[in-house]
Coordinates of C-alpha atoms in Angstrom, one line a residue:
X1 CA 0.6 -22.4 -21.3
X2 CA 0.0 -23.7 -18.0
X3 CA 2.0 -23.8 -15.2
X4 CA 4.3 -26.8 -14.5
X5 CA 3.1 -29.1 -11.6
X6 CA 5.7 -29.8 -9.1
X7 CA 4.2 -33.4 -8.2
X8 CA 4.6 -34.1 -11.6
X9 CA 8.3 -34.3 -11.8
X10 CA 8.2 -30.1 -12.8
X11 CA 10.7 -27.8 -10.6
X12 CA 8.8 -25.1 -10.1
X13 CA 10.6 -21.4 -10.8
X14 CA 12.0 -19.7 -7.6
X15 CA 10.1 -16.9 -6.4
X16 CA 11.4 -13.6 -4.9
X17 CA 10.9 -9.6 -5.3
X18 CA 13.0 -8.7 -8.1
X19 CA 13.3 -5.2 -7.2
X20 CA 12.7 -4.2 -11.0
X21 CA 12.2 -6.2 -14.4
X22 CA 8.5 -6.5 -14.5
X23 CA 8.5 -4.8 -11.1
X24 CA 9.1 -1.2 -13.0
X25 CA 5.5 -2.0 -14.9
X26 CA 3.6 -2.9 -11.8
X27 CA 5.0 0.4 -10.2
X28 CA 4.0 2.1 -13.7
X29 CA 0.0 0.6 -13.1
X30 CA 0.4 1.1 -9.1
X31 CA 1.3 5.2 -10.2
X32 CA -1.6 5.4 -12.6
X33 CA -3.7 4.0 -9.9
X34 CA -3.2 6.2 -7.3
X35 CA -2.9 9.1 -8.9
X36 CA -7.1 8.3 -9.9
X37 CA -7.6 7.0 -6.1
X38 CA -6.5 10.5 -4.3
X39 CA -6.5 13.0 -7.2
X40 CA -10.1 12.3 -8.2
X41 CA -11.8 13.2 -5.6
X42 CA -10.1 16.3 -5.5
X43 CA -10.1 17.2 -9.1
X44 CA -13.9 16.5 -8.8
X45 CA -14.7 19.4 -7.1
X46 CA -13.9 21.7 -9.7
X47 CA -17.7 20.8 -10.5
X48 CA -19.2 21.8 -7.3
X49 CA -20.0 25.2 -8.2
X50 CA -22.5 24.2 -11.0
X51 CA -24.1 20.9 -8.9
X52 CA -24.8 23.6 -6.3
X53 CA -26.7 25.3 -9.0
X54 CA -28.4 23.1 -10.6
X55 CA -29.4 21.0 -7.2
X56 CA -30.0 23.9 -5.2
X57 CA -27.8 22.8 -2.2
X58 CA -24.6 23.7 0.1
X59 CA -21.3 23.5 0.4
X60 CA -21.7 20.9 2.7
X61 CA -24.2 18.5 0.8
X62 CA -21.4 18.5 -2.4
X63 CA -18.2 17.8 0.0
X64 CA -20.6 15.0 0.6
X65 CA -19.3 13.6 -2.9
X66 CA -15.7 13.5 -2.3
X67 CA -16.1 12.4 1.1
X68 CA -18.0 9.0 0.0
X69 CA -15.5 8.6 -2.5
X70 CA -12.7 9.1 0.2
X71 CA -14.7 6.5 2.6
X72 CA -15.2 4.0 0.3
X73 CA -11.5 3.9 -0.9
X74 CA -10.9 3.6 2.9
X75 CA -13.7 2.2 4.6
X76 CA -14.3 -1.0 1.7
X77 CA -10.5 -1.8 2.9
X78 CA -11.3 -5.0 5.1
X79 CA -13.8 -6.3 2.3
X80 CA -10.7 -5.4 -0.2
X81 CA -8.0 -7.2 1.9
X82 CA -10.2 -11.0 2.3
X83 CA -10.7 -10.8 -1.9
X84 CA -7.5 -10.2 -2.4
X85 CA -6.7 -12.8 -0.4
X86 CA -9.4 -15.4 -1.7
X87 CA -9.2 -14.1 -5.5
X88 CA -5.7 -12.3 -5.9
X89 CA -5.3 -8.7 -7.1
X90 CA -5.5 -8.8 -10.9
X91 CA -9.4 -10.1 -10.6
X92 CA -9.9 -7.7 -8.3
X93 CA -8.8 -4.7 -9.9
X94 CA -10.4 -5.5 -13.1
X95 CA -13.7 -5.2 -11.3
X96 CA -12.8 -2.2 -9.6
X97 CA -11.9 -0.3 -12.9
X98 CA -15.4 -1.3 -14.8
X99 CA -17.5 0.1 -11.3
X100 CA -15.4 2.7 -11.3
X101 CA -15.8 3.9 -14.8
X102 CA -19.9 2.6 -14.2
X103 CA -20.0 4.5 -11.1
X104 CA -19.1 8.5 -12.9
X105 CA -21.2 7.2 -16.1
X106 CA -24.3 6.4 -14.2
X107 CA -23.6 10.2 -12.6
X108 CA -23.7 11.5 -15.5
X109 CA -27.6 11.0 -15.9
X110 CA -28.4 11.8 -12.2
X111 CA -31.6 14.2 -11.4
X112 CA -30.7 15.0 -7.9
X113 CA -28.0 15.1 -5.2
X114 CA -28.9 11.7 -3.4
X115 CA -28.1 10.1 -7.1
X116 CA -24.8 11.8 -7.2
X117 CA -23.9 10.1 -4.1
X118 CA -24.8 6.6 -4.9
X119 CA -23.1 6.7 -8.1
X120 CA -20.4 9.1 -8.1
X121 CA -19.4 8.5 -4.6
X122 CA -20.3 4.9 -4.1
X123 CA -20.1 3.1 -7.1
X124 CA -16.6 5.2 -7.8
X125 CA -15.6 5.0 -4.9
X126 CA -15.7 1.3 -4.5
X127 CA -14.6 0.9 -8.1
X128 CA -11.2 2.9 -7.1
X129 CA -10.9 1.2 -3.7
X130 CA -10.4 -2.2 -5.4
X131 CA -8.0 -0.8 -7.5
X132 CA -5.9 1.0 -4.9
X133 CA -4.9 -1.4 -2.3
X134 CA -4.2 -4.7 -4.5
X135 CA -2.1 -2.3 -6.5
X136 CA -0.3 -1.2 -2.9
X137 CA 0.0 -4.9 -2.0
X138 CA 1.6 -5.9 -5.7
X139 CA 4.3 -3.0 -5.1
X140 CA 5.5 -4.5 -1.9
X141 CA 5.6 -8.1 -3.4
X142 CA 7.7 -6.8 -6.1
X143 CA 10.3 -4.4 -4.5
X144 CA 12.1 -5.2 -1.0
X145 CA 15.4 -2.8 -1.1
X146 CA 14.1 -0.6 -3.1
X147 CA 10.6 -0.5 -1.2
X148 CA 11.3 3.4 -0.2
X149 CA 12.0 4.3 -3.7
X150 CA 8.9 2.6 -5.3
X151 CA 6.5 3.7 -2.6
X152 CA 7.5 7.6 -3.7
X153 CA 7.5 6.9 -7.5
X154 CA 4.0 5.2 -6.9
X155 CA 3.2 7.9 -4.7
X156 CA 4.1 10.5 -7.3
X157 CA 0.9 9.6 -9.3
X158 CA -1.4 12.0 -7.0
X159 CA -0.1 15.0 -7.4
X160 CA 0.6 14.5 -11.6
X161 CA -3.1 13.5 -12.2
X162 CA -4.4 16.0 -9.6
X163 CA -2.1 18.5 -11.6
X164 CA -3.6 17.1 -15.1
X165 CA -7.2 16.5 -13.7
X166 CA -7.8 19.7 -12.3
X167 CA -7.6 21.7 -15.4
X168 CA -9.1 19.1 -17.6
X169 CA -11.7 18.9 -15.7
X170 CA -12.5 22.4 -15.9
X171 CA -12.2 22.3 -19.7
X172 CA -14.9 19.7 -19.9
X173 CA -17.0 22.1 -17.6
X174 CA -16.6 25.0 -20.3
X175 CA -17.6 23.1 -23.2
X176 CA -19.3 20.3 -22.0
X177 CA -21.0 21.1 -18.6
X178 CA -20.4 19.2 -15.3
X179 CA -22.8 16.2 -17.1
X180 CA -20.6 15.3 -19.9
X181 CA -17.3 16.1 -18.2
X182 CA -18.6 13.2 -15.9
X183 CA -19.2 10.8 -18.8
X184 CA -15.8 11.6 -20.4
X185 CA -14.0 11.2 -16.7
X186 CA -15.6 7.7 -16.5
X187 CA -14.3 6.7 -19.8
X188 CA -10.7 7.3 -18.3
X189 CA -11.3 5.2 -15.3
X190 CA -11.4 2.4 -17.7
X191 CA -7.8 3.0 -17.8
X192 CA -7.7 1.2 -14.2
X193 CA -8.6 -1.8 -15.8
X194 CA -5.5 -2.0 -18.0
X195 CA -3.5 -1.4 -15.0
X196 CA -5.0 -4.4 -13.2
X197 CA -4.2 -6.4 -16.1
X198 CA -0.4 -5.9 -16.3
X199 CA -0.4 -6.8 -12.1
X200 CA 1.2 -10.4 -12.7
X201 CA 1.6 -12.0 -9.5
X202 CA 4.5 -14.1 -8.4
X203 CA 3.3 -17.2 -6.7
X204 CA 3.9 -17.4 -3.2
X205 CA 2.5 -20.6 -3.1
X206 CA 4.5 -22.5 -5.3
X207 CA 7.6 -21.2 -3.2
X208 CA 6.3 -23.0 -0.1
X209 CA 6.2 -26.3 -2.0
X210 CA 10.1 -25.8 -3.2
X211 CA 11.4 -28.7 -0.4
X212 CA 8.9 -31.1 -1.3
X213 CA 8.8 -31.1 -4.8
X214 CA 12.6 -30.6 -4.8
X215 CA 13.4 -33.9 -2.8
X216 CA 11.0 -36.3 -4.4
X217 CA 12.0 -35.0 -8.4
X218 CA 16.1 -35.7 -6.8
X219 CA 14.9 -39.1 -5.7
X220 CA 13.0 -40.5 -8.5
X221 CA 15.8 -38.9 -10.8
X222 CA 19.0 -39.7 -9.3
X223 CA 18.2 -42.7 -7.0
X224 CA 18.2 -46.1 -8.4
X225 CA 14.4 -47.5 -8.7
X226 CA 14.3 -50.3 -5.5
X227 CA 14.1 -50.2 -1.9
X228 CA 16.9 -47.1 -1.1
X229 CA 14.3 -45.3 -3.4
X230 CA 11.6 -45.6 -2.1
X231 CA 13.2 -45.0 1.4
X232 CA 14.3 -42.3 0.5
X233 CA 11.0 -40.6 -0.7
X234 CA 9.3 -41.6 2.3
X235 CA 12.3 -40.1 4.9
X236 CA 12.2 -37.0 2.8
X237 CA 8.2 -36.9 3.1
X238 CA 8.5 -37.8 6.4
X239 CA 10.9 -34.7 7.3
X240 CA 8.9 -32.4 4.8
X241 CA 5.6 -33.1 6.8
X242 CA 6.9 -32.9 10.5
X243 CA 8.1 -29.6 9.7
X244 CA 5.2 -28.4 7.8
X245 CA 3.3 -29.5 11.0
X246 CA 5.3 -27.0 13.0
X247 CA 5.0 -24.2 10.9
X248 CA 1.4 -24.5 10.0
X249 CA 0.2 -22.3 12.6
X250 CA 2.5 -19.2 11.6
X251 CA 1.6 -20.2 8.1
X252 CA -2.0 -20.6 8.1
X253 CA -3.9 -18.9 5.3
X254 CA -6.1 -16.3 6.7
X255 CA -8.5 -13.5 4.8
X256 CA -7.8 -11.6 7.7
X257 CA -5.4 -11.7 10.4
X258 CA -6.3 -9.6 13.2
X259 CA -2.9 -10.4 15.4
X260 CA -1.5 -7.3 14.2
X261 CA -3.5 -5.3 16.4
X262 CA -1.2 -7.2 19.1
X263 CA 1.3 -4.8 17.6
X264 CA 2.0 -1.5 19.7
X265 CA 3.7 0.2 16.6
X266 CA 0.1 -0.6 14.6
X267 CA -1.5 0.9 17.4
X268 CA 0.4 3.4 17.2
X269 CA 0.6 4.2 13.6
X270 CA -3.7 3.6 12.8
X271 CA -4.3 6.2 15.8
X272 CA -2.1 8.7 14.5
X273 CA -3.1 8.3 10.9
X274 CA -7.2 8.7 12.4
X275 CA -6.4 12.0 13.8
X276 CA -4.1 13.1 10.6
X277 CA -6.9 12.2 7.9
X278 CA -9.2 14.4 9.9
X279 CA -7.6 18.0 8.7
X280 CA -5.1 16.3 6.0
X281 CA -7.5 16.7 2.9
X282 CA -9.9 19.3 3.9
X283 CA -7.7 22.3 2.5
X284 CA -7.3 21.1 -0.9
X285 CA -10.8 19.8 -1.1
X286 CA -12.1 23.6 -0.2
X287 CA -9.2 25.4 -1.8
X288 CA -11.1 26.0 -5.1
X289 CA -14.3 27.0 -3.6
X290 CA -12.3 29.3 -1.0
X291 CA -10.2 31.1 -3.9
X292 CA -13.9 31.7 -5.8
X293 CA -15.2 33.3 -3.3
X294 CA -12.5 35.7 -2.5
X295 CA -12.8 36.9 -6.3
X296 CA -10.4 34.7 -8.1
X297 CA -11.2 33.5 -11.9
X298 CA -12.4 30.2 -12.1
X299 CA -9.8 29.4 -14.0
X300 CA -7.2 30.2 -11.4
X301 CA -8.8 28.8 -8.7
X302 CA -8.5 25.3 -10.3
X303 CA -5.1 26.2 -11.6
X304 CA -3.9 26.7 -7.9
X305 CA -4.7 22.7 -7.3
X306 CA -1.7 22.1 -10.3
X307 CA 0.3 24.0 -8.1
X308 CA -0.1 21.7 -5.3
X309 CA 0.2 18.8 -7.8
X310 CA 3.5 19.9 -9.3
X311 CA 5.6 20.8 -6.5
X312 CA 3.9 17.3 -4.8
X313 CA 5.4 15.6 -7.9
X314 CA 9.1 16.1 -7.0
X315 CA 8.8 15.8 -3.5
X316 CA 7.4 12.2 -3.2
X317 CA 10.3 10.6 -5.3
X318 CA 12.5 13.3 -3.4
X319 CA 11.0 12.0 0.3
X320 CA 10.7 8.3 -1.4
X321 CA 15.1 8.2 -2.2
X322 CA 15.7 9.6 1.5
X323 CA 13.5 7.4 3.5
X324 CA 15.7 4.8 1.8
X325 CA 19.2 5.9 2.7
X326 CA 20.6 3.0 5.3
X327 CA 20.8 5.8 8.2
X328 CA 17.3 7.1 8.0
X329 CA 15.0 3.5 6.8
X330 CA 15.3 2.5 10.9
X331 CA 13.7 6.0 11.7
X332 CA 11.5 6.6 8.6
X333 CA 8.8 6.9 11.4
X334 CA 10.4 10.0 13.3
X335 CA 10.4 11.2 9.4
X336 CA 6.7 11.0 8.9
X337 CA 6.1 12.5 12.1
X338 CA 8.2 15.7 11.0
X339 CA 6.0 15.2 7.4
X340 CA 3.0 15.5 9.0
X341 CA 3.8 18.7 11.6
X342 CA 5.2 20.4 8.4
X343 CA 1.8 19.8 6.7
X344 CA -0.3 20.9 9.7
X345 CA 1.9 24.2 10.5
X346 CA 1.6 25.2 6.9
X347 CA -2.1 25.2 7.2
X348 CA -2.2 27.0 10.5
X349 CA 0.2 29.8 8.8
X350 CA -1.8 29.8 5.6
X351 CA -5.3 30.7 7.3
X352 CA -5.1 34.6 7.0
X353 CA -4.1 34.2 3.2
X354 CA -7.1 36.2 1.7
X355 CA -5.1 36.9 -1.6
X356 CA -4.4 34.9 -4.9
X357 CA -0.2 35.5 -4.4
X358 CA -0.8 34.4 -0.5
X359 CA -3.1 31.3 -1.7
X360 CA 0.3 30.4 -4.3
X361 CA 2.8 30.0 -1.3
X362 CA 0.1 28.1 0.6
X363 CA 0.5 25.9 -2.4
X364 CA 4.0 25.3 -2.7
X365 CA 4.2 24.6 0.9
X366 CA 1.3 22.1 1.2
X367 CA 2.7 20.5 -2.1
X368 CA 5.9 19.8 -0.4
X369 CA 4.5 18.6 3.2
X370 CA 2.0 16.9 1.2
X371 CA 4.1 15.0 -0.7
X372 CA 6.1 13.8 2.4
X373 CA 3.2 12.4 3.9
X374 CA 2.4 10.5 0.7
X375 CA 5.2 9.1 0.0
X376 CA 5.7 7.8 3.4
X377 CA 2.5 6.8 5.0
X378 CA 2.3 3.0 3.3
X379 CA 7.1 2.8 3.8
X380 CA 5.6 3.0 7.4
X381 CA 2.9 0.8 7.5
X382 CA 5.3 -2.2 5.3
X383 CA 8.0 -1.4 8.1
X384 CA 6.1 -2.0 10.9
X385 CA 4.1 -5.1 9.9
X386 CA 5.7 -6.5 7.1
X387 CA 5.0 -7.6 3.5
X388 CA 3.0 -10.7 4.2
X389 CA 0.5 -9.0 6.9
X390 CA 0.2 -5.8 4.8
X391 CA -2.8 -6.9 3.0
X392 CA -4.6 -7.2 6.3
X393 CA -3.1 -4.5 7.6
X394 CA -4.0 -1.9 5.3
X395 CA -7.4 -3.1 5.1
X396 CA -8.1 -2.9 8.8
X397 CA -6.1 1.0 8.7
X398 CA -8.3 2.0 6.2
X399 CA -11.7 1.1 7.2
X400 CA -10.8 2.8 10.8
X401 CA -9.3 6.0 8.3
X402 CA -13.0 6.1 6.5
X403 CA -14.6 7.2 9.8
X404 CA -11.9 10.0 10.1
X405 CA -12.8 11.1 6.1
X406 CA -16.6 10.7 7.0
X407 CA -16.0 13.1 9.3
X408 CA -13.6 16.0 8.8
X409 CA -14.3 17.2 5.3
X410 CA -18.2 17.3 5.5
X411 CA -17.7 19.1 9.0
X412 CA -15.6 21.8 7.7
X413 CA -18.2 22.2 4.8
X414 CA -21.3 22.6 7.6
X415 CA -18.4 25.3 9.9
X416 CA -18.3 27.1 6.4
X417 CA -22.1 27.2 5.9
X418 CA -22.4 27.9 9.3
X419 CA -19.8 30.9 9.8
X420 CA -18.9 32.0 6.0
X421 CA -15.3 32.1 7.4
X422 CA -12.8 29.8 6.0
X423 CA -10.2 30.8 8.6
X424 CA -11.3 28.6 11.2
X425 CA -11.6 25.6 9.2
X426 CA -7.9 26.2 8.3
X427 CA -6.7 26.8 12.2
X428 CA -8.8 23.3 12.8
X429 CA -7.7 21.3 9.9
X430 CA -4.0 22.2 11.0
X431 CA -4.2 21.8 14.8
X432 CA -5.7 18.1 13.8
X433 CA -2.3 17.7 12.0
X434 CA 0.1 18.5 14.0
X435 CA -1.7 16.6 17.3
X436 CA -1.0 13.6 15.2
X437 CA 2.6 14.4 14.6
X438 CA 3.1 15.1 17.9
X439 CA 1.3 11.4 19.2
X440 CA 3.5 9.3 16.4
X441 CA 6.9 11.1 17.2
X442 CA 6.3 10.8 21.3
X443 CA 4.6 7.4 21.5
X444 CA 7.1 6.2 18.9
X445 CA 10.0 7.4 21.2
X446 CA 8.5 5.9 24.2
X447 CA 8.3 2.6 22.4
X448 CA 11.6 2.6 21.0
X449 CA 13.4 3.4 24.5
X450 CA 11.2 0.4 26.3
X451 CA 12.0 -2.0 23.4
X452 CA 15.5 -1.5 24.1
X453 CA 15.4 -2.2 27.5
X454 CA 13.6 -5.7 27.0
X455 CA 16.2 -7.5 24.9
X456 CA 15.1 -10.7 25.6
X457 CA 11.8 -9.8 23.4
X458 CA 14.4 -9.8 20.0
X459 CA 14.4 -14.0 20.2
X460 CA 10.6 -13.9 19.5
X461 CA 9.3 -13.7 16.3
X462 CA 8.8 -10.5 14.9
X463 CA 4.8 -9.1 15.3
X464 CA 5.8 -8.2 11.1
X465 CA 5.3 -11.0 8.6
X466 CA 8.3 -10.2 6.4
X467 CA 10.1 -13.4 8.2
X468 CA 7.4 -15.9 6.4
X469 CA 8.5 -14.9 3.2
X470 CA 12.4 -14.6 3.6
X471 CA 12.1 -18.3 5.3
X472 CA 10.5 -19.0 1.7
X473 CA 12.8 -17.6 -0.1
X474 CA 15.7 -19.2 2.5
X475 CA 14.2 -23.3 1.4
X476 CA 14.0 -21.6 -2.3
X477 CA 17.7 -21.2 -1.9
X478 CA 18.6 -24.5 -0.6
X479 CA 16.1 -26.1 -3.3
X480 CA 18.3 -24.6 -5.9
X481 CA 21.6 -25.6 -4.6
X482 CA 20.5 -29.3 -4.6
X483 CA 18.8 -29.0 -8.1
X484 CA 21.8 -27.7 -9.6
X485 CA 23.5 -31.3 -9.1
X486 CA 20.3 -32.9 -11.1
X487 CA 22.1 -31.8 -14.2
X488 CA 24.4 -34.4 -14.2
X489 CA 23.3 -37.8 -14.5
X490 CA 23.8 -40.9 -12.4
X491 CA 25.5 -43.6 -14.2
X492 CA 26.7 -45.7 -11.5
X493 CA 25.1 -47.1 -7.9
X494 CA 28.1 -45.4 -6.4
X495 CA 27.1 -42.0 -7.1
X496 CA 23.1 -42.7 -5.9
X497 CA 24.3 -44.1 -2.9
X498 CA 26.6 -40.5 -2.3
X499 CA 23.9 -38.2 -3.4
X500 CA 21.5 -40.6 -0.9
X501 CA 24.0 -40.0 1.8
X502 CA 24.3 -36.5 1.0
X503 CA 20.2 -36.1 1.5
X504 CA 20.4 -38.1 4.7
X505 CA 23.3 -35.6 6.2
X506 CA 20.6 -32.6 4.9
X507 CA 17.7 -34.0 6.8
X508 CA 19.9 -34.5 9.8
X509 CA 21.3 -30.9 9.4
X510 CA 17.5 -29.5 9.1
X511 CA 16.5 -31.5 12.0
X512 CA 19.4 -30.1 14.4
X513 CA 18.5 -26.6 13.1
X514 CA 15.1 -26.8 14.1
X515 CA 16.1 -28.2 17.7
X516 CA 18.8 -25.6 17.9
X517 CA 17.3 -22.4 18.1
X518 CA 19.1 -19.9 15.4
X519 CA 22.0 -21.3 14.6
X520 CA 23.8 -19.3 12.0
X521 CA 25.6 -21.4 9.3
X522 CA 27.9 -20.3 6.8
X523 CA 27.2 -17.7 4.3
X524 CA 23.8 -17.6 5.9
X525 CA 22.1 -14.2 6.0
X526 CA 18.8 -14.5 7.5
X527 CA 18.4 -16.2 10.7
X528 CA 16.4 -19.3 11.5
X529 CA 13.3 -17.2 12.3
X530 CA 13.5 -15.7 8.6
X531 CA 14.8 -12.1 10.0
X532 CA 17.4 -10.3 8.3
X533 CA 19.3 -7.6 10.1
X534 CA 17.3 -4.3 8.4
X535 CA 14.2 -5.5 8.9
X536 CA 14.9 -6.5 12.8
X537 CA 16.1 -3.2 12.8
X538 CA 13.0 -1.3 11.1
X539 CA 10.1 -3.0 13.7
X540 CA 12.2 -2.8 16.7
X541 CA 12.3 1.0 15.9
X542 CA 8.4 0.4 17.4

């Protein structure tokens, strides 16, 4: 069935995030999703051990593997962002699941370690990065008060596939060897295409249309055919077009929109998160190698990864329903900051563990730290920037992430070769950590105290682009009240003649509005520039 055209005389269907209905299935394919994205590369190192055998290379040369996979999710995130933008997400993720699942197929029949990286790391990697970030931008289309909450239940997905993958993963290595363990792991990739399939989008477009279509199906429906009518249309296109003139430079289409960087809390935020990727997965990326070679069963090695995985499940919905309490959303930043320092002292402490019980408590601890930094690192990025720029803005954070993952894991992996002491690389991974902790929590301070003593700067627009779409959803609003008197007919020249007086005292009211500032009318809860009160109050935290 196609969709109703508005020119045609159709109203089209008001569009705004539910915060549930079909919501709760796109945050059902957004949790399968990333729990492939960041659990995968992870869970594929179980295999390393026997592609160092059989290729006769290093530790280094197979954290190679996960690496590309890392910086593809991250570094493909600019090319991600414009298709999403040209093609929407549902295309775009169905892509991403076939090269995924194409990408650890094709490894499968691989001769040598070069091979492994153009299919396994590339190919996957790309394949997952499509998946990953539409999926990301679908979740914050859907849910708006209940953003923190989704974002951990989404987030939740790493640690339950990392906790499943791990030891499936080692199965398949038992009885199949690291070759068909790769062909069976790209037959569950395809699942990413399901997920892309259920990602129904709600048309922004057709929301941005509302007053047009809304005033010319009132006139040609309630106004008597004749001069008044056709005045009418014509004032009401006439208004419609002056103000689309005015707003068509904050609502220009763009693949990418590169005035975020004007942004100090995006500065802020992408610097931190450069220095926080460069330790954040190299201990659970060398954990299993680590535990092997201080004498621990292969088995429990991988098993210690489902530690990390289950105690990371609870604490991202945990971190998720806290970041979303009314007295901690305006500081959720000050949270992640504490998030990450956990995360990089728990390293730092866990470097002498040379035991299997001491490697455990590492694990519960990273788990929990881990899971904080999950669940919060995308709230963050929506706070600061907004729904409608996150799709450039998590494309731009990730490709300047991938250099970060490009470098830190394979590093360690050489300072392993190098010194045979995985000490250090736990004391560096940690340090890294914490420095960005530190930088997010001061410069986010510092921010905060100098926004507060510029007031005037509130009357701007916001640097987010959350006020676009409640400005939408503000005409969307108006649209209805007026449609509402469309169900009762006209039967006299009296009653067109109100309603036409009626549309003139609207325009009048519109045009005042738009010469007035901010005016606040009655009932009216987001101001003239789109801004509601918790969102003013989440990016003037930066």
């Amino acid at each position: 069935m196609g969709r109703p055209d508005p020119e045609e005389g159709q109203l089209p269907a008001p569009v705004k995030p539910p915060d549930g209905g079909w919501g709760w299935i796109v945050l059902l394919g957004c949790f399968v999703i990333t729990g492939f994205s960041y659990a995968f590369p992870k869970a594929v190192s179980v295999y390393f051990k026997e592609l160092m055998k059989d290729f006769h290379v290093g530790y280094s040369d197979t954290a190679w593997i996960s690496s590309i996979m890392l910086a593809m999710l991250y570094g493909t995130g600019p090319v991600c962002s414009i298709m999403v933008n040209q093609f929407g997400c549902r295309p775009v993720m169905l892509i991403g699941g076939l090269l995924a699942s194409a990408g650890m197929i094709l490894a499968s029949f691989t001769t040598n370690i070069i091979e492994l990286y153009l299919t396994a790391g590339v190919l996957t990697g790309l394949g997952m990065a499509l998946n990953f970030q539409p999926s990301l931008i679908m979740l914050g289309t859907y849910f708006d008060k209940r953003r923190p909450l989704a974002n951990g239940l989404a987030a939740a997905g790493s640690p339950v596939f990392l906790s499943s993958l791990s030891p499936l993963g080692q199965v398949l290595l038992e009885k199949f060897g690291w070759r068909g363990g790769f062909l069976i792991m790209g037959g569950l990739l395809l699942n990413c295409c399901t997920c892309g399939a259920v990602m129904r989008p709600l048309d922004m477009g057709m929301k941005r249309k509302m007053g047009k279509a809304q005033d010319k199906y009132e006139a040609k429906e309630m106004l008597p055919i004749g001069g008044k009518s056709e005045e009418a249309i014509s004032t009401t296109d006439g208004t419609k077009k002056g103000k689309k003139a005015k707003k068509k430079p904050k609502k220009g289409k763009k693949l990418l929109d590169f005035s975020i960087f004007s942004n100090r809390g995006f500065i802020i935020y992408t610097i931190s998160k450069f220095i926080l990727v460069l330790g954040l997965f190299v201990p659970p990326i060398l954990l299993v190698n680590y535990a092997k070679d201080t004498g621990v069963p292969d088995t429990e090695a991988a098993f210690l990864l489902s530690i990390i995985g289950f105690i990371d499940i609870f604490a991202r919905p945990a971190c998720g329903m806290v970041a979303g309490l009314k007295w901690v959303r305006p500081h959720v930043a000050y949270l992640f900051s504490f998030s990450m320092l956990f995360n990089g002292l728990t390293d730092i402490c866990s470097a002498r563990a040379s035991n299997y019980t001491g490697l455990v408590i590492f694990c519960v601890f990273f788990g929990i730290s881990y899971g904080m930094v999950g669940a919060l690192q995308f709230e963050v990025l929506m706070a600061i920037v907004g729904s409608q720029k996150f799709s450039s803005a998590i494309g731009l954070v990730l490709l300047i992430e991938a250099f970060a993952v490009l470098i830190g894991p394979p590093s360690a992996g050489r300072l392993v070769d190098a010194l045979k002491n995985y000490e250090v690389i736990f004391y560096l991974a940690g340090s890294e950590v914490v420095l960005s902790a530190l930088f997010l929590g001061v410069a986010s301070y510092c921010c905060l105290n100098r926004g507060k003593k510029e007031p005037p700067l509130e009357n701007n627009p916001p640097a987010g682009g959350g006020s676009d779409t409640e400005e939408a959803e503000s005409d969307v609003q108006e649209a209805e009240e007026h449609s509402s008197d469309n169900h009762q007919p006209a039967h006299s020249t009296d009653n067109a003649v109100v309603v036409a007086n009626e549309e003139a005292n609207h325009v009048a009211e519109e045009q005042r509005g738009e010469g007035g500032g901010c005016p606040a009318g009655d009932g009216e809860v987001l101001s003239r520039d789109g801004c509601n009160a918790d969102q003013m109050v989440e990016r003037d935290s930066f």
